[in-house]
């Protein structure tokens, strides 16, 4: 028998998942952020880069590109680990390093594929979007163009992040599907189940805003680590929400298996 799904059910189960494993998740988030901070500090001289950027030096571009590439690589690795951790804790009470490590590589490959696809798509979107707003600027008042641009940018940010986190939740569960099948399913699911994705993304951006205000109070290493850790926990929660959503949707679609087998995620 199918279960009536609602946003509150999925949100509550994701919250229970985090609460029941709160301290291990905090520790993992803290260690990952310390690791990322050490890597950045030992590979990129932020002070030198800042000085070069202020001086408009051509030497700043290679350093800036290097920093962005390193940050992207760290971002992919950390999120791949987080997805593997969520999968592990969904079926195990304790952290199993073998399970996490076995899921890391597939997660990394899927995320690289996701980044490459959008690396191709985004420039085309920005190009056509820029042309449209240039034409609108010749027809309607500038203030209205700016307002429309802000609205479109907000909608795009919500939609893109919804697709990204839905994709992360989708690849957490091992399947035999190809990357493009997963990518297509992710896009279709995000549009079909927008009533789940939209409120989750609004909560996500509100939480990011609150955490960012907390980080802006004082600029020191201790608060920066706390800030990064809180953002990582937020990422875990958001990925967990979409993972749980996909599991429940799959469970409701499967009428041949008993509910006990379909709904096996540990809360």
CSV table of C-alpha atoms in Angstrom, one decimal:
chain,number,residue,atom,x,y,z
A,1,UNK,CA,0.0,0.0,0.0
A,2,UNK,CA,1.4,3.4,-1.0
A,3,UNK,CA,2.2,6.0,1.7
A,4,UNK,CA,1.0,9.6,1.3
A,5,UNK,CA,4.2,11.6,1.3
A,6,UNK,CA,4.4,15.2,2.5
A,7,UNK,CA,7.3,17.6,3.0
A,8,UNK,CA,7.0,17.5,6.8
A,9,UNK,CA,7.4,13.7,6.8
A,10,UNK,CA,10.6,13.8,4.8
A,11,UNK,CA,12.0,16.8,6.6
A,12,UNK,CA,11.3,15.2,10.0
A,13,UNK,CA,12.9,11.9,9.0
A,14,UNK,CA,16.0,13.8,7.7
A,15,UNK,CA,16.1,15.8,11.0
A,16,UNK,CA,15.8,12.5,13.0
A,17,UNK,CA,18.7,11.0,11.0
A,18,UNK,CA,21.0,13.9,11.8
A,19,UNK,CA,19.9,14.1,15.5
A,20,UNK,CA,20.5,10.4,16.1
A,21,UNK,CA,24.0,10.7,14.7
A,22,UNK,CA,24.7,14.3,15.7
A,23,UNK,CA,28.2,14.0,17.3
A,24,UNK,CA,29.7,11.6,14.7
A,25,UNK,CA,28.4,13.9,12.0
A,26,UNK,CA,29.9,17.0,13.8
A,27,UNK,CA,33.2,15.2,14.2
A,28,UNK,CA,33.3,14.1,10.6
A,29,UNK,CA,32.4,17.7,9.4
A,30,UNK,CA,35.1,19.2,11.6
A,31,UNK,CA,37.8,16.8,10.4
A,32,UNK,CA,36.9,17.4,6.8
A,33,UNK,CA,37.0,21.2,7.1
A,34,UNK,CA,40.3,21.1,9.0
A,35,UNK,CA,41.7,18.9,6.2
A,36,UNK,CA,40.5,21.3,3.5
A,37,UNK,CA,41.8,24.3,5.4
A,38,UNK,CA,45.3,22.7,5.8
A,39,UNK,CA,45.4,21.8,2.1
A,40,UNK,CA,44.4,25.4,1.0
A,41,UNK,CA,46.9,27.0,3.3
A,42,UNK,CA,49.8,24.8,2.1
A,43,UNK,CA,49.0,25.2,-1.6
A,44,UNK,CA,47.7,28.8,-2.0
A,45,UNK,CA,49.2,32.0,-0.5
A,46,UNK,CA,46.0,34.0,0.1
A,47,UNK,CA,47.9,37.1,1.2
A,48,UNK,CA,50.0,37.2,-1.9
A,49,UNK,CA,46.9,36.6,-4.1
A,50,UNK,CA,45.0,39.4,-2.4
A,51,UNK,CA,47.9,41.8,-3.0
A,52,UNK,CA,48.2,40.9,-6.6
A,53,UNK,CA,44.4,41.3,-7.2
A,54,UNK,CA,44.5,44.7,-5.5
A,55,UNK,CA,47.4,45.7,-7.8
A,56,UNK,CA,45.6,44.3,-10.9
A,57,UNK,CA,48.7,42.2,-11.6
A,58,UNK,CA,48.5,39.7,-14.5
A,59,UNK,CA,50.2,37.2,-12.2
A,60,UNK,CA,47.0,37.1,-10.1
A,61,UNK,CA,45.0,35.1,-12.6
A,62,UNK,CA,47.1,31.9,-12.5
A,63,UNK,CA,47.0,31.9,-8.7
A,64,UNK,CA,43.3,32.6,-8.7
A,65,UNK,CA,42.7,29.8,-11.2
A,66,UNK,CA,44.8,27.5,-9.1
A,67,UNK,CA,42.9,28.3,-5.9
A,68,UNK,CA,39.5,27.8,-7.7
A,69,UNK,CA,40.6,24.4,-9.1
A,70,UNK,CA,41.8,23.3,-5.7
A,71,UNK,CA,38.6,24.4,-4.0
A,72,UNK,CA,36.5,22.6,-6.6
A,73,UNK,CA,38.5,19.4,-6.1
A,74,UNK,CA,38.1,19.6,-2.4
A,75,UNK,CA,34.4,20.4,-2.8
A,76,UNK,CA,33.9,17.3,-4.9
A,77,UNK,CA,35.9,15.0,-2.5
A,78,UNK,CA,34.2,16.3,0.6
A,79,UNK,CA,30.7,16.0,-0.8
A,80,UNK,CA,31.6,12.5,-2.1
A,81,UNK,CA,32.6,11.5,1.4
A,82,UNK,CA,29.5,13.1,2.9
A,83,UNK,CA,27.2,11.1,0.5
A,84,UNK,CA,29.1,7.9,1.4
A,85,UNK,CA,28.7,8.7,5.1
A,86,UNK,CA,25.0,9.2,4.7
A,87,UNK,CA,24.7,5.9,2.8
A,88,UNK,CA,26.7,4.1,5.5
A,89,UNK,CA,24.6,5.5,8.4
A,90,UNK,CA,21.4,4.6,6.6
A,91,UNK,CA,22.1,0.9,7.0
A,92,UNK,CA,24.7,0.8,9.8
A,93,UNK,CA,24.7,2.1,13.3
A,94,UNK,CA,28.4,2.8,13.3
A,95,UNK,CA,30.8,4.3,10.7
A,96,UNK,CA,32.2,1.5,8.5
A,97,UNK,CA,35.3,2.9,6.7
A,98,UNK,CA,35.2,0.1,4.1
A,99,UNK,CA,31.6,1.1,3.1
A,100,UNK,CA,32.6,4.8,3.0
A,101,UNK,CA,35.7,4.1,0.9
A,102,UNK,CA,33.9,1.8,-1.5
A,103,UNK,CA,31.3,4.4,-2.2
A,104,UNK,CA,33.7,7.3,-2.5
A,105,UNK,CA,35.1,6.7,-6.0
A,106,UNK,CA,31.6,6.2,-7.7
A,107,UNK,CA,30.4,9.3,-6.0
A,108,UNK,CA,33.5,11.3,-7.1
A,109,UNK,CA,33.0,10.1,-10.7
A,110,UNK,CA,29.3,11.0,-10.8
A,111,UNK,CA,30.0,14.4,-9.3
A,112,UNK,CA,32.8,15.1,-11.9
A,113,UNK,CA,30.3,14.2,-14.6
A,114,UNK,CA,27.7,16.5,-13.1
A,115,UNK,CA,30.2,19.4,-12.9
A,116,UNK,CA,31.4,18.8,-16.5
A,117,UNK,CA,27.8,18.8,-17.8
A,118,UNK,CA,27.0,22.1,-16.2
A,119,UNK,CA,30.4,23.5,-17.2
A,120,UNK,CA,29.1,23.0,-20.8
A,121,UNK,CA,25.5,24.1,-20.2
A,122,UNK,CA,26.1,27.2,-17.9
A,123,UNK,CA,28.1,29.3,-20.4
A,124,UNK,CA,25.3,28.8,-23.0
A,125,UNK,CA,22.6,29.7,-20.5
A,126,UNK,CA,24.6,32.8,-19.4
A,127,UNK,CA,25.2,33.9,-23.0
A,128,UNK,CA,21.5,33.7,-24.0
A,129,UNK,CA,20.4,35.2,-20.7
A,130,UNK,CA,22.8,38.1,-21.2
A,131,UNK,CA,21.5,38.7,-24.8
A,132,UNK,CA,17.9,38.6,-23.6
A,133,UNK,CA,18.6,41.2,-20.8
A,134,UNK,CA,20.5,43.4,-23.2
A,135,UNK,CA,17.5,43.5,-25.6
A,136,UNK,CA,15.2,44.1,-22.7
A,137,UNK,CA,17.4,47.0,-21.6
A,138,UNK,CA,16.6,48.7,-24.9
A,139,UNK,CA,12.9,48.3,-24.5
A,140,UNK,CA,12.0,48.7,-20.8
A,141,UNK,CA,13.4,50.8,-17.9
A,142,UNK,CA,16.7,49.9,-16.5
A,143,UNK,CA,15.3,49.5,-12.9
A,144,UNK,CA,12.8,47.0,-14.2
A,145,UNK,CA,15.5,45.0,-16.0
A,146,UNK,CA,17.6,44.9,-12.8
A,147,UNK,CA,14.5,43.7,-10.9
A,148,UNK,CA,13.8,41.0,-13.5
A,149,UNK,CA,17.5,39.9,-13.5
A,150,UNK,CA,17.4,39.6,-9.7
A,151,UNK,CA,14.3,37.4,-9.8
A,152,UNK,CA,15.7,35.2,-12.6
A,153,UNK,CA,19.0,34.9,-10.7
A,154,UNK,CA,17.2,33.8,-7.5
A,155,UNK,CA,15.0,31.3,-9.3
A,156,UNK,CA,18.1,29.9,-11.2
A,157,UNK,CA,20.1,29.6,-7.9
A,158,UNK,CA,17.2,27.7,-6.3
A,159,UNK,CA,16.7,25.4,-9.3
A,160,UNK,CA,20.4,24.7,-9.8
A,161,UNK,CA,20.9,23.8,-6.1
A,162,UNK,CA,17.8,21.7,-6.0
A,163,UNK,CA,19.1,19.7,-9.0
A,164,UNK,CA,22.6,19.4,-7.4
A,165,UNK,CA,21.3,18.2,-4.0
A,166,UNK,CA,18.8,15.9,-5.6
A,167,UNK,CA,21.5,14.4,-7.7
A,168,UNK,CA,23.7,13.9,-4.5
A,169,UNK,CA,20.7,12.2,-2.8
A,170,UNK,CA,20.1,10.0,-5.9
A,171,UNK,CA,23.7,8.7,-6.3
A,172,UNK,CA,24.0,7.8,-2.6
A,173,UNK,CA,22.1,4.6,-3.3
A,174,UNK,CA,24.2,2.2,-5.5
A,175,UNK,CA,22.4,1.4,-8.8
A,176,UNK,CA,23.3,-0.1,-12.2
A,177,UNK,CA,22.1,3.0,-14.0
A,178,UNK,CA,24.5,5.0,-16.1
A,179,UNK,CA,25.5,8.6,-15.2
A,180,UNK,CA,23.2,10.1,-17.9
A,181,UNK,CA,20.2,8.0,-16.7
A,182,UNK,CA,20.8,9.3,-13.2
A,183,UNK,CA,21.2,12.9,-14.4
A,184,UNK,CA,18.0,12.7,-16.4
A,185,UNK,CA,16.1,11.1,-13.5
A,186,UNK,CA,17.4,13.8,-11.2
A,187,UNK,CA,16.2,16.6,-13.5
A,188,UNK,CA,12.8,15.0,-14.0
A,189,UNK,CA,12.4,14.3,-10.3
A,190,UNK,CA,13.3,17.8,-9.3
A,191,UNK,CA,10.6,19.3,-11.6
A,192,UNK,CA,8.0,16.6,-10.8
A,193,UNK,CA,8.4,16.9,-7.0
A,194,UNK,CA,9.1,20.7,-6.8
A,195,UNK,CA,6.7,20.9,-3.8
A,196,UNK,CA,9.4,19.1,-1.9
A,197,UNK,CA,12.5,20.7,-3.5
A,198,UNK,CA,11.3,24.4,-3.3
A,199,UNK,CA,10.6,24.6,0.5
A,200,UNK,CA,13.8,22.7,1.2
A,201,UNK,CA,15.9,25.1,-0.9
A,202,UNK,CA,14.2,28.1,0.8
A,203,UNK,CA,15.1,26.7,4.2
A,204,UNK,CA,18.6,25.9,2.9
A,205,UNK,CA,19.3,29.5,1.7
A,206,UNK,CA,17.8,31.0,4.8
A,207,UNK,CA,20.1,28.8,7.0
A,208,UNK,CA,23.1,29.8,4.8
A,209,UNK,CA,22.2,33.5,5.3
A,210,UNK,CA,22.0,33.1,9.1
A,211,UNK,CA,25.3,31.1,9.3
A,212,UNK,CA,27.0,33.7,7.1
A,213,UNK,CA,25.8,36.5,9.4
A,214,UNK,CA,27.3,34.6,12.3
A,215,UNK,CA,30.6,34.3,10.5
A,216,UNK,CA,30.6,38.0,9.7
A,217,UNK,CA,30.5,39.0,13.4
A,218,UNK,CA,34.3,38.4,13.8
A,219,UNK,CA,36.9,37.2,11.4
A,220,UNK,CA,39.1,34.6,13.1
A,221,UNK,CA,40.2,31.1,12.5
A,222,UNK,CA,38.1,29.6,15.3
A,223,UNK,CA,34.8,31.1,14.0
A,224,UNK,CA,35.8,30.2,10.4
A,225,UNK,CA,36.1,26.6,11.4
A,226,UNK,CA,32.8,26.7,13.1
A,227,UNK,CA,31.2,28.4,10.1
A,228,UNK,CA,32.6,25.8,7.7
A,229,UNK,CA,31.5,23.0,10.0
A,230,UNK,CA,27.9,24.4,10.3
A,231,UNK,CA,27.7,24.6,6.5
A,232,UNK,CA,28.9,21.0,6.1
A,233,UNK,CA,26.3,19.8,8.6
A,234,UNK,CA,23.7,21.8,6.6
A,235,UNK,CA,25.0,20.1,3.4
A,236,UNK,CA,24.6,16.7,5.1
A,237,UNK,CA,21.1,17.5,6.1
A,238,UNK,CA,20.1,18.7,2.6
A,239,UNK,CA,21.6,15.7,0.9
A,240,UNK,CA,19.9,13.4,3.5
A,241,UNK,CA,16.6,15.1,2.8
A,242,UNK,CA,16.8,14.3,-0.9
A,243,UNK,CA,18.2,10.9,-0.3
A,244,UNK,CA,15.3,10.1,2.0
A,245,UNK,CA,12.8,11.6,-0.5
A,246,UNK,CA,14.2,9.4,-3.3
A,247,UNK,CA,14.0,6.3,-1.1
A,248,UNK,CA,10.4,6.9,-0.1
A,249,UNK,CA,9.4,7.7,-3.7
A,250,UNK,CA,11.0,4.5,-4.9
A,251,UNK,CA,9.3,2.6,-2.1
A,252,UNK,CA,5.9,4.0,-3.1
A,253,UNK,CA,6.4,3.0,-6.7
A,254,UNK,CA,7.4,-0.5,-5.9
A,255,UNK,CA,4.2,-2.5,-5.4
A,256,UNK,CA,5.7,-6.0,-5.6
A,257,UNK,CA,7.9,-5.8,-2.5
A,258,UNK,CA,6.6,-5.7,1.1
A,259,UNK,CA,7.0,-2.3,2.9
A,260,UNK,CA,9.6,-3.7,5.3
A,261,UNK,CA,12.0,-4.3,2.4
A,262,UNK,CA,11.3,-1.0,0.6
A,263,UNK,CA,11.6,1.3,3.5
A,264,UNK,CA,14.8,0.1,5.1
A,265,UNK,CA,16.5,3.4,5.8
A,266,UNK,CA,17.5,3.7,9.5
A,267,UNK,CA,16.0,6.8,11.0
